Amino acid sequence: MATPSASATPRTRWASFVAAPIVAGMVGSGLVVAPLAVAQETPAAPAPAQEAPTQVSPAPESPARATPAPNPENAPDAPTLRVPTQLPSGVRLDRVEWKSANRVALWVQSPAMGQAIQVQLMLPATWNSEPDRTYPSLLLLDGLRARDDASGWTLETKISQFFDAKNAVIVLPVGGESSFYTDWVSDAKGDQYQWETFLMQELPPLLQRDWRVGDQHGVAGLSMGGTAAMMLAQRYPDYFQFAASYSGFLDTTSFGMPEAIKVAMQDAGGYPAENMWGPLGSARWQEQDPKLHAEKMREQSVYVSAGSGNTGPWDEPSGLPGIPTNFPGYGLELLSRMTTQTFVNRAREAGVQVTANFRPSGTHTWPYWQFEMTQAWPQYAAAVGIENVEEQCAPEGEIARLAEREPGLGPCLTNEYDVKGGKATDFRFGRVFWSQGTGANSVIGAIGAAYQAEDGPDGSLGLPTSGEKRTPDGTGRYSDFQNGVIYWSPTTGAHAVRGAIRAMWQDQGAERGDLGYPTTDEIANPNKPGVVQGFQGGTVYWSEETGPKIVKGAILKAYREAGAENSALGYPATDEIALSTRNGAFNRFQGGYIYWSRETGAHVVPRGPFFEAWGEEGYETGRLGYPTGPVRTTEEGQVLEFEGGTITVSGGQAEVS
């Protein structure tokens, strides 16, 4: 139940009012034990830490008709499940988009979810230098207000700079607002929330097959994600060696907790809690309660943490002793503290070894979760067999001299290693390549991500022959390679241009010409030999027979509606050609023509009887003028209408009327 900012808003102020009475009721009833006041560890920060309170005082009355706590002796058992090794039917990788040289977004088609789900991977330091190596994984889960564009971990923290020197694959699911990463029993506002099935049955075999994930795994999360991390670790004890919760809610069924979760989910997107696990406090809720199944974690390495809610090093004081201005974060962290302590008590009674860090201060906010992630790393590394020592590296020769001239590359992540045609060294913010023929050149930023998507030096671009350069218009950037170029602008992103398309584009002025910047990568046609690439000013189609040709505007729209190169029209055989008759235009294609004028729009004229009969009438300059619609099939035959008449083709013969 993550709080995105450090200030209270009307929308989230519910947290402090809901949390306080529930915490007081839980403590007063003896259902949870207040955490110890002494913290085991405190983050270094400019503000002094506050001692954690042992209770909330004064406390409002407990909410009426709150769900009673279940008897642990009668709680339903959580199933012990296994992760499949074979990819389930229907699971496929739909799209790959590189965000940087070491972060990639995957869109994985999920039969369980009924759509493609985005998952981002942070790749290990030695991903490129040791291409045959497999790595442990860490599934890192988001909070209640998880967004659909990226994980909060990449939006709100700097963990990418922490993990870039670590040798693990960090798995970041995107989306899942208010989901608790579980399988819902009913509708989630129109979505099929079957997150557990996706994360544990569909995704792991794909990551193992295609992304070099080995057989050692951990799961961690913040707030809602911390709750889910414990649930998943308990349900898949043979898969996970490590589990961590940062400010999670690890007691979901004690007095008032189902109601608190319901209020939170309603606030974060308007999701009905009963649609998640059925009636509040029911057997399904108990099956998902981390405190009731802690014994399943006896063979796992477990790390939990929570603050006290008091003003900490990353909070603003309110003027009240120990109370921060972040009222929602104060209330939520109190709730997390109490429920985490309950979990720890139960886990230790069951013989589970738990590292529990109860901090003397701190609210329910991102800086604390980033800190806890770094603190938990050594324990995760030990659990999955990573030597928790970053390898020493030092650039050499021309690569070292270039790194001195470009301090923005940051520290090195690898020593020099062999690549196709030369050498390379990876740095925090880019890679440097060297060969005898090209010298040393850096590839950074979005261009570096696009180069990685093109398989780097193993791909068709070859090695870089320049560093990143500014375009003459001052808007974009580009880097040259042995067999192409990658251009970037803020509105189009980074895309490679190569071969005959590049030669034609540069002859027309490159980004300063009518085509402008590339808007897509070069896409191969799976149905017939050829490629297509989008630009701001049109689309370029290439085949061995036709070479690169430009189609744009209304003609491009009509071409696509007709099926583009996969239709009877085939590839374009000319660029767009201007016509003197009413400033019209046309493109010739392998199987026909598309003519356009302002008055008539763009329409296909097939090769054969239609085009020949029209030609006999003088084409667009004759009495028929421009075509006004598509070819239609009637009882008389196929009909094509023009401004000045109609051509009907039947039995291969054309008739003009």
XYZ file of C-alpha atoms in Angstrom:
657
model
C 0.000 0.000 0.000
C 2.609 2.458 -1.201
C 2.358 6.185 -0.636
C 3.855 8.011 -3.620
C 4.623 11.339 -1.998
C 5.654 12.709 1.348
C 2.667 15.039 1.747
C -0.919 14.243 2.669
C -3.691 14.725 0.135
C -7.466 14.525 0.611
C -7.475 11.342 -1.454
C -5.027 9.477 0.760
C -5.606 11.044 4.184
C -7.777 8.022 4.965
C -4.633 6.088 5.859
C -3.870 7.796 9.152
C -7.503 7.717 10.272
C -8.052 4.074 9.325
C -4.708 2.750 10.532
C -4.665 4.279 13.993
C -7.885 2.690 15.382
C -7.102 -0.671 13.793
C -3.591 -0.718 15.264
C -4.938 0.263 18.666
C -7.608 -2.441 18.491
C -5.108 -5.089 17.413
C -2.692 -4.239 20.200
C -5.427 -3.918 22.800
C -6.936 -7.253 21.880
C -3.611 -9.029 22.078
C -3.853 -10.192 18.486
C -0.548 -8.533 17.716
C 2.392 -7.621 19.870
C 3.812 -4.136 19.656
C 7.327 -4.133 18.182
C 10.350 -3.544 20.323
C 11.371 0.076 20.656
C 15.000 -0.646 19.821
C 15.897 -0.842 16.149
C 18.408 -3.370 14.913
C 19.803 -1.052 12.310
C 19.301 2.555 11.260
C 19.971 4.141 7.856
C 22.638 6.787 7.812
C 20.961 10.129 7.152
C 21.176 13.794 8.077
C 18.283 13.745 10.579
C 18.480 11.989 13.972
C 16.381 8.855 14.321
C 13.419 8.723 16.669
C 12.618 5.837 18.963
C 9.670 3.764 17.790
C 6.488 4.121 19.862
C 5.166 1.002 21.524
C 1.534 2.007 21.039
C -0.653 4.649 19.452
C -2.030 7.077 22.003
C -4.555 8.493 22.170
C -6.427 6.163 19.793
C -9.929 6.473 18.386
C -12.435 3.714 18.963
C -11.990 0.510 16.966
C -14.190 0.238 13.855
C -17.525 -1.471 14.340
C -18.253 -4.896 12.892
C -14.610 -5.483 12.016
C -13.829 -9.014 10.821
C -12.783 -11.176 13.798
C -9.392 -12.800 13.683
C -9.286 -16.448 12.566
C -8.167 -19.210 14.846
C -4.742 -20.239 13.491
C -5.468 -23.839 14.427
C -8.437 -23.906 12.047
C -6.925 -21.858 9.201
C -6.997 -23.560 5.787
C -3.641 -24.730 4.563
C -1.901 -22.813 1.780
C -1.117 -25.157 -1.112
C 2.465 -26.055 -1.968
C 2.837 -25.441 -5.702
C 5.553 -25.939 -8.288
C 6.786 -23.811 -11.172
C 6.657 -25.596 -14.543
C 9.815 -26.111 -16.567
C 8.039 -26.170 -19.939
C 6.406 -23.093 -21.436
C 2.603 -23.384 -21.121
C 0.534 -23.306 -24.292
C -0.320 -19.812 -25.490
C 2.489 -18.036 -23.624
C 4.680 -16.104 -26.053
C 6.935 -13.090 -26.244
C 5.083 -10.448 -28.275
C 7.520 -7.539 -28.184
C 10.947 -6.533 -26.892
C 11.948 -2.921 -26.251
C 15.363 -2.028 -24.887
C 15.208 0.838 -22.386
C 18.958 1.014 -21.914
C 21.922 -1.241 -22.584
C 21.115 -3.220 -19.408
C 17.327 -2.816 -19.027
C 14.819 -4.390 -21.380
C 11.010 -4.415 -21.493
C 9.232 -7.596 -22.550
C 5.564 -7.897 -23.481
C 4.552 -11.450 -22.608
C 1.226 -12.772 -23.867
C -0.560 -14.308 -20.885
C -3.466 -16.714 -21.478
C -4.405 -16.376 -17.801
C -4.547 -12.566 -17.941
C -6.006 -12.419 -21.446
C -3.483 -9.819 -22.633
C 0.215 -9.064 -23.052
C 1.829 -8.079 -19.727
C 4.908 -5.883 -19.594
C 7.836 -7.173 -17.561
C 11.114 -5.282 -17.356
C 14.453 -6.950 -16.698
C 17.555 -5.366 -15.212
C 20.413 -7.397 -16.613
C 23.638 -8.366 -14.814
C 26.965 -6.584 -15.080
C 28.517 -9.453 -17.051
C 25.528 -9.992 -19.378
C 27.533 -9.038 -22.473
C 30.986 -10.136 -21.393
C 29.858 -13.669 -20.386
C 27.159 -14.585 -22.925
C 26.983 -18.272 -21.930
C 26.401 -17.657 -18.225
C 23.070 -18.092 -16.410
C 22.050 -15.991 -13.405
C 19.858 -16.058 -10.291
C 16.679 -13.997 -10.467
C 15.038 -11.569 -8.071
C 11.323 -10.915 -8.584
C 10.792 -7.357 -7.339
C 7.162 -6.363 -6.693
C 5.551 -2.915 -6.630
C 3.128 -1.172 -4.267
C -0.636 -0.681 -4.297
C -0.583 2.137 -6.857
C 1.509 0.245 -9.385
C 1.481 2.051 -12.724
C 0.989 0.611 -16.195
C 4.066 2.199 -17.824
C 6.918 1.181 -15.519
C 7.649 -0.272 -12.102
C 7.789 2.119 -9.193
C 11.225 0.703 -8.448
C 12.591 2.283 -11.638
C 10.432 5.422 -11.404
C 11.028 6.292 -7.753
C 14.432 4.865 -6.809
C 17.986 4.574 -8.073
C 18.249 0.828 -7.687
C 19.224 0.491 -11.361
C 22.560 2.052 -10.401
C 22.815 -0.349 -7.484
C 22.059 -3.468 -9.511
C 24.101 -2.616 -12.601
C 27.211 -4.051 -10.954
C 25.423 -7.112 -9.542
C 25.142 -10.485 -11.225
C 21.432 -11.214 -10.948
C 18.481 -10.761 -13.296
C 16.038 -8.367 -11.615
C 12.466 -9.083 -12.758
C 10.060 -6.119 -12.551
C 6.401 -6.754 -13.411
C 4.616 -3.629 -14.678
C 1.002 -2.949 -13.695
C -1.182 -4.724 -11.157
C -2.658 -1.783 -9.279
C -4.308 -3.061 -6.068
C -3.780 -6.648 -7.254
C -1.661 -8.063 -4.392
C -0.158 -10.089 -7.277
C -2.662 -12.858 -6.614
C -5.331 -14.745 -8.565
C -8.652 -12.982 -8.089
C -11.868 -14.931 -7.709
C -13.826 -12.383 -9.770
C -13.574 -9.360 -12.062
C -11.016 -6.616 -11.366
C -12.720 -3.643 -13.015
C -12.813 -5.421 -16.360
C -9.359 -7.012 -16.098
C -8.537 -10.672 -15.528
C -6.337 -10.386 -12.447
C -4.554 -13.734 -12.425
C -1.184 -12.406 -11.360
C 0.018 -15.447 -9.421
C -0.575 -17.698 -12.433
C 1.244 -15.262 -14.708
C 4.222 -14.689 -12.404
C 4.673 -18.300 -11.272
C 3.317 -20.528 -14.055
C 3.718 -18.578 -17.307
C 6.678 -16.211 -16.923
C 9.450 -18.348 -15.310
C 9.803 -20.929 -18.133
C 10.119 -18.117 -20.686
C 12.809 -16.337 -18.655
C 14.704 -19.577 -18.228
C 14.499 -20.409 -21.933
C 15.237 -17.002 -23.464
C 16.822 -14.762 -20.811
C 19.447 -16.942 -19.125
C 17.720 -17.227 -15.752
C 19.090 -20.141 -13.742
C 17.664 -22.207 -10.881
C 18.153 -19.866 -7.892
C 15.452 -17.297 -7.138
C 14.328 -14.636 -4.701
C 11.213 -12.505 -4.316
C 10.894 -9.121 -2.607
C 8.443 -6.264 -2.533
C 7.316 -3.106 -0.833
C 3.992 -2.557 0.918
C 1.421 -4.554 -1.129
C 4.362 -6.190 -2.909
C 5.884 -7.212 0.433
C 2.645 -8.972 1.341
C 2.653 -10.721 -2.032
C 6.333 -11.676 -1.746
C 5.637 -13.602 1.458
C 2.535 -15.258 -0.026
C 4.368 -16.418 -3.141
C 7.379 -17.655 -1.177
C 5.054 -19.750 1.020
C 3.133 -21.186 -1.925
C 6.299 -21.991 -3.928
C 8.825 -22.949 -1.230
C 10.920 -25.113 -3.573
C 11.340 -22.294 -6.099
C 12.399 -19.400 -3.862
C 15.505 -19.461 -1.705
C 14.967 -15.884 -0.477
C 11.966 -13.686 0.377
C 11.807 -10.106 1.624
C 9.118 -7.650 2.672
C 9.747 -3.922 3.040
C 6.859 -2.316 4.955
C 4.555 -5.142 3.945
C 1.240 -6.070 5.560
C 2.003 -9.564 6.775
C -1.149 -10.179 8.787
C -4.161 -9.813 6.520
C -6.934 -11.418 8.598
C -6.537 -10.228 12.206
C -9.053 -7.831 13.711
C -9.859 -5.049 11.228
C -7.220 -5.937 8.649
C -9.590 -7.082 5.875
C -11.493 -3.802 6.285
C -8.248 -1.809 6.130
C -7.232 -3.605 2.933
C -10.691 -2.993 1.489
C -10.469 0.749 2.170
C -6.966 0.877 0.711
C -7.971 -0.909 -2.495
C -11.017 1.300 -2.906
C -8.807 4.368 -2.547
C -6.183 3.035 -4.953
C -8.259 2.615 -8.081
C -11.670 1.670 -6.713
C -11.085 -2.089 -6.670
C -13.535 -4.293 -4.691
C -11.641 -6.363 -2.122
C -14.336 -9.059 -2.118
C -13.529 -9.726 -5.790
C -9.965 -10.565 -4.800
C -10.437 -13.315 -2.183
C -14.182 -13.447 -1.659
C -15.987 -12.355 1.548
C -13.721 -10.488 3.965
C -11.915 -12.843 6.307
C -13.142 -15.970 4.489
C -11.174 -19.181 4.032
C -9.590 -17.781 0.856
C -8.370 -14.733 2.784
C -6.883 -17.013 5.416
C -5.207 -19.128 2.756
C -3.358 -15.970 1.586
C -2.424 -14.639 5.047
C 1.404 -14.713 5.444
C 1.314 -15.054 9.245
C -0.838 -18.206 9.089
C 1.594 -20.134 6.866
C 4.989 -18.946 8.061
C 6.137 -22.519 8.745
C 6.425 -23.093 4.990
C 9.455 -20.766 4.954
C 11.715 -22.877 7.189
C 14.139 -23.608 4.343
C 14.173 -20.045 3.028
C 16.224 -16.972 3.891
C 13.697 -14.356 5.072
C 14.184 -10.596 5.509
C 11.520 -8.170 6.756
C 11.615 -4.526 7.742
C 9.343 -1.703 8.823
C 9.693 1.789 10.254
C 7.836 3.225 13.205
C 5.938 5.961 11.382
C 7.826 8.624 13.311
C 9.702 11.395 11.532
C 12.794 9.895 9.943
C 15.738 11.076 7.859
C 13.633 11.338 4.679
C 10.561 12.972 6.262
C 9.532 16.530 7.082
C 8.545 17.129 10.719
C 5.022 18.454 11.298
C 5.734 20.356 14.487
C 4.160 17.639 16.642
C 6.775 15.583 18.499
C 7.885 12.706 16.294
C 4.999 13.134 13.830
C 5.859 13.818 10.149
C 3.847 15.872 7.667
C 3.324 12.648 5.709
C 0.197 11.595 7.619
C -0.766 8.731 5.252
C 2.790 7.394 5.386
C 2.695 7.635 9.180
C -0.518 5.620 9.492
C 0.405 2.994 6.927
C 3.810 2.380 8.454
C 2.232 1.884 11.869
C 0.019 -0.776 10.332
C 2.944 -2.388 8.566
C 5.008 -2.350 11.753
C 2.363 -4.155 13.779
C 1.513 -6.769 11.173
C 5.156 -7.435 10.376
C 5.874 -8.003 14.065
C 2.979 -10.473 14.235
C 4.434 -12.358 11.278
C 7.916 -12.410 12.820
C 6.561 -13.801 16.097
C 4.680 -16.589 14.318
C 7.585 -17.352 11.978
C 10.103 -17.675 14.791
C 7.730 -19.892 16.756
C 7.622 -22.119 13.659
C 11.414 -22.320 13.458
C 11.877 -19.863 10.576
C 15.087 -17.852 10.626
C 13.972 -14.253 10.019
C 16.124 -11.165 9.770
C 13.811 -8.444 11.141
C 14.829 -4.801 11.021
C 12.376 -2.604 12.918
C 13.638 0.916 12.435
C 13.177 3.593 15.134
C 11.698 6.025 12.585
C 10.567 6.263 8.990
C 7.309 6.419 7.065
C 5.696 4.499 4.218
C 7.746 6.073 1.400
C 10.218 5.184 -1.332
C 13.554 6.357 0.143
C 13.190 3.846 2.979
C 12.356 0.994 0.600
C 15.362 1.812 -1.565
C 17.517 1.709 1.558
C 16.059 -1.631 2.676
C 16.618 -3.118 -0.775
C 20.332 -2.361 -0.533
C 20.479 -3.666 3.044
C 18.837 -6.949 2.066
C 21.152 -7.562 -0.883
C 23.940 -9.429 1.003
C 21.371 -11.839 2.464
C 19.814 -12.433 -0.965
C 23.249 -12.900 -2.541
C 24.193 -15.516 0.055
C 20.881 -17.348 -0.381
C 21.215 -17.695 -4.167
C 24.947 -18.309 -4.291
C 26.249 -14.950 -5.518
C 29.635 -13.927 -4.218
C 28.775 -10.552 -2.723
C 31.964 -8.914 -3.902
C 31.901 -6.653 -6.923
C 34.639 -7.668 -9.310
C 37.444 -5.189 -9.665
C 37.791 -3.813 -13.180
C 40.021 -1.370 -15.009
C 39.778 -0.152 -18.622
C 42.851 -0.577 -20.780
C 44.612 1.134 -23.680
C 42.558 3.340 -25.985
C 39.365 2.424 -24.134
C 40.892 3.772 -20.905
C 41.989 6.978 -22.624
C 38.526 7.524 -24.056
C 36.957 6.907 -20.629
C 39.169 9.653 -19.196
C 37.883 12.050 -21.872
C 34.262 11.021 -21.248
C 33.748 10.922 -17.462
C 29.988 10.719 -18.047
C 30.462 7.003 -18.769
C 30.795 6.456 -15.025
C 32.795 3.644 -13.429
C 33.598 0.461 -15.309
C 31.493 -2.640 -14.728
C 33.670 -5.162 -16.569
C 37.215 -5.624 -17.681
C 37.978 -5.607 -21.394
C 36.477 -8.577 -23.245
C 36.353 -9.871 -26.796
C 33.507 -8.990 -29.162
C 33.090 -9.694 -32.852
C 35.780 -7.683 -34.630
C 37.300 -6.068 -31.558
C 37.173 -5.417 -27.816
C 34.669 -3.867 -25.395
C 34.376 -2.611 -21.827
C 31.054 -1.915 -20.107
C 30.574 1.187 -17.968
C 27.676 2.285 -15.753
C 26.239 4.618 -18.395
C 27.459 3.106 -21.642
C 29.815 0.775 -23.456
C 33.094 1.446 -25.254
C 34.188 -0.595 -28.274
C 37.566 -0.745 -29.959
C 39.072 -2.292 -33.063
C 42.202 -1.608 -35.048
C 40.155 -0.142 -37.869
C 37.601 1.892 -35.908
C 39.503 2.998 -32.828
C 37.693 3.445 -29.503
C 34.131 4.787 -29.538
C 31.433 4.984 -26.900
C 27.766 4.035 -27.297
C 25.506 5.560 -24.652
C 21.934 6.336 -23.670
C 18.997 5.573 -25.942
C 21.357 4.964 -28.854
C 23.116 2.362 -26.707
C 19.766 0.698 -26.029
C 18.934 0.648 -29.749
C 22.371 -0.810 -30.498
C 21.758 -3.564 -27.936
C 18.413 -4.274 -29.630
C 20.324 -4.700 -32.902
C 22.512 -7.379 -31.217
C 25.393 -4.954 -30.735
C 28.630 -5.900 -32.489
C 27.169 -9.305 -33.379
C 24.404 -7.648 -35.389
C 24.313 -6.170 -38.846
C 25.521 -2.701 -37.754
C 28.995 -3.878 -36.776
C 31.184 -1.769 -34.491
C 30.724 1.954 -33.842
C 32.911 4.274 -35.892
C 32.069 7.440 -33.949
C 30.823 8.509 -30.578
C 27.478 10.227 -30.135
C 27.198 13.429 -32.182
C 24.685 16.276 -32.304
C 22.548 16.644 -35.447
C 22.774 19.961 -37.354
C 19.281 20.985 -36.227
C 20.419 20.690 -32.598
C 17.426 18.491 -31.778
C 18.741 14.979 -32.174
C 21.805 12.803 -31.745
C 23.382 10.070 -33.831
C 26.227 7.554 -33.853
C 27.864 6.018 -36.907
C 28.563 2.305 -37.249
C 30.401 0.200 -39.788
C 27.184 -0.737 -41.569
C 24.692 1.915 -40.620
C 23.755 4.733 -38.294
C 21.474 5.158 -35.272
C 19.539 8.429 -35.007
C 17.661 9.687 -31.968
C 15.316 12.581 -31.279
C 13.088 13.311 -28.244
C 9.887 12.650 -30.197
C 10.947 9.631 -32.277
C 13.343 7.694 -30.042
C 16.432 5.896 -31.330
C 16.351 3.814 -34.511
C 18.967 2.320 -36.830
C 19.041 3.103 -40.565
C 21.129 0.916 -42.853
C 21.717 -0.371 -46.358
C 19.820 0.941 -49.360
C 17.278 2.759 -47.186
C 20.076 4.658 -45.476
C 21.692 5.581 -48.804
C 18.395 6.908 -50.203
C 17.581 8.747 -46.947
C 20.972 10.447 -46.843
C 20.725 11.399 -50.531
C 17.502 13.213 -49.626
C 19.098 15.119 -46.755
C 18.736 12.591 -43.919
C 16.834 14.111 -40.984
C 16.834 17.525 -42.701
C 15.042 16.151 -45.753
C 11.337 15.513 -46.303
C 11.460 12.156 -44.504
C 12.814 13.591 -41.258
C 13.892 11.291 -38.416
C 13.223 7.535 -38.434
C 10.235 6.576 -36.274
C 10.630 2.777 -36.345
C 13.336 0.203 -36.740
C 13.659 -1.645 -40.030
C 11.043 -4.407 -40.011
C 11.420 -7.537 -42.139
C 8.295 -8.822 -43.862
C 7.706 -12.435 -42.778
C 5.448 -13.126 -45.766
C 7.582 -12.031 -48.704
C 11.209 -10.821 -48.995
C 11.486 -7.152 -48.163
C 11.573 -4.612 -45.330
C 9.707 -1.502 -44.227
C 10.784 1.460 -42.080
C 8.797 4.438 -40.840
C 9.972 8.050 -40.913
C 8.307 11.281 -39.839
C 7.535 12.169 -43.465
C 6.474 8.774 -44.788
C 7.226 5.070 -44.931
C 10.014 3.466 -46.946
C 9.448 0.015 -48.451
C 12.308 -2.023 -49.918
C 12.536 -5.239 -51.895
C 15.316 -6.657 -54.030
C 13.266 -5.993 -57.157
C 12.040 -2.473 -56.379
C 14.690 -0.928 -54.132
C 13.685 1.652 -51.482
C 10.550 3.637 -52.297
C 8.607 6.213 -50.276
C 4.854 6.074 -49.699
C 3.233 8.867 -47.695
C 0.088 10.737 -46.773
C -3.306 9.646 -48.083
C -1.721 7.221 -50.539
C 0.047 5.464 -47.660
C -3.254 5.226 -45.769
C -5.002 3.685 -48.797
C -2.059 1.324 -49.349
C -2.226 0.070 -45.758
C -6.004 -0.353 -45.923
C -5.516 -2.484 -49.031
C -3.018 -4.735 -47.184
C 0.188 -2.893 -48.165
C 2.941 -5.065 -49.627
C 1.146 -8.268 -48.695
C -1.805 -7.372 -50.946
C -2.100 -7.736 -54.719
C -0.432 -4.317 -55.001
C 2.917 -5.723 -53.787
C 5.817 -3.367 -53.093
C 5.891 0.223 -54.394
C 7.814 0.572 -57.663
C 8.065 4.386 -57.531
C 8.103 7.159 -54.987
C 5.075 9.441 -54.978
C 4.870 11.271 -58.341
C 3.171 14.668 -58.614
C 0.549 15.210 -61.330
C -0.316 18.507 -63.004
C -4.057 17.749 -63.122
C -5.504 19.484 -60.045
C -2.247 18.926 -58.160
C -2.842 15.194 -57.791
C -0.308 12.436 -57.177
C 0.186 8.693 -57.563
C 2.442 5.781 -56.686
C 3.021 2.828 -58.972
C 3.157 -0.569 -57.293
C 4.071 -4.028 -58.532
C 0.401 -4.911 -58.918
C -1.294 -1.589 -59.600
C -1.528 2.107 -58.816
C -2.913 4.430 -56.169
C -4.077 7.828 -57.435
C -4.961 10.804 -55.264
C -6.491 14.238 -55.619
C -7.837 16.595 -52.997
C -11.406 16.235 -54.304
C -11.475 12.447 -54.682
C -9.053 11.087 -52.079
C -6.712 8.116 -52.699
C -7.952 4.979 -54.487
C -6.465 1.832 -56.003
C -6.509 1.202 -59.760
C -5.428 -2.434 -60.338
C -3.158 -3.375 -63.206
C -4.851 -5.096 -66.149
C -8.208 -4.292 -67.804
C -9.113 -1.434 -65.427
C -5.867 0.443 -65.914
C -5.702 -0.233 -69.651
C -9.265 0.965 -70.258
C -8.654 4.063 -68.165
C -5.468 4.745 -70.107
C -7.337 4.620 -73.378
C -9.499 7.434 -72.002
C -6.446 9.551 -71.114
C -6.029 8.572 -67.433
C -6.738 11.424 -65.004
C -6.519 14.009 -67.823
C -9.289 12.352 -69.865
C -13.038 12.435 -69.488
C -13.085 9.878 -66.640
C -10.802 11.926 -64.377
C -9.647 10.470 -61.035
C -11.059 7.300 -59.382
C -13.581 8.072 -56.647
C -13.855 4.768 -54.793
C -12.607 1.197 -54.434
C -13.283 -1.692 -56.797
C -16.727 -3.166 -56.061
C -18.175 -6.532 -57.045
C -21.683 -6.454 -58.584
C -23.899 -8.784 -60.640
C -22.456 -7.221 -63.794
C -18.858 -7.804 -62.678
C -16.208 -5.692 -60.935
C -16.882 -1.966 -61.008
C -14.578 1.028 -60.506
C -16.115 4.476 -60.454
C -14.428 7.674 -61.664
C -15.382 11.333 -61.632
C -16.686 11.134 -65.204
C -17.926 7.578 -65.503
C -17.525 3.895 -64.629
C -15.358 0.993 -65.786
C -16.907 -2.487 -65.451
C -14.753 -5.580 -65.944
C -16.415 -8.931 -66.657
C -14.745 -12.005 -68.097
C -11.502 -10.082 -68.502
C -13.153 -7.457 -70.721
C -13.524 -3.809 -69.715
C -16.482 -1.606 -70.573
C -16.483 2.164 -70.070
C -19.770 3.916 -69.373
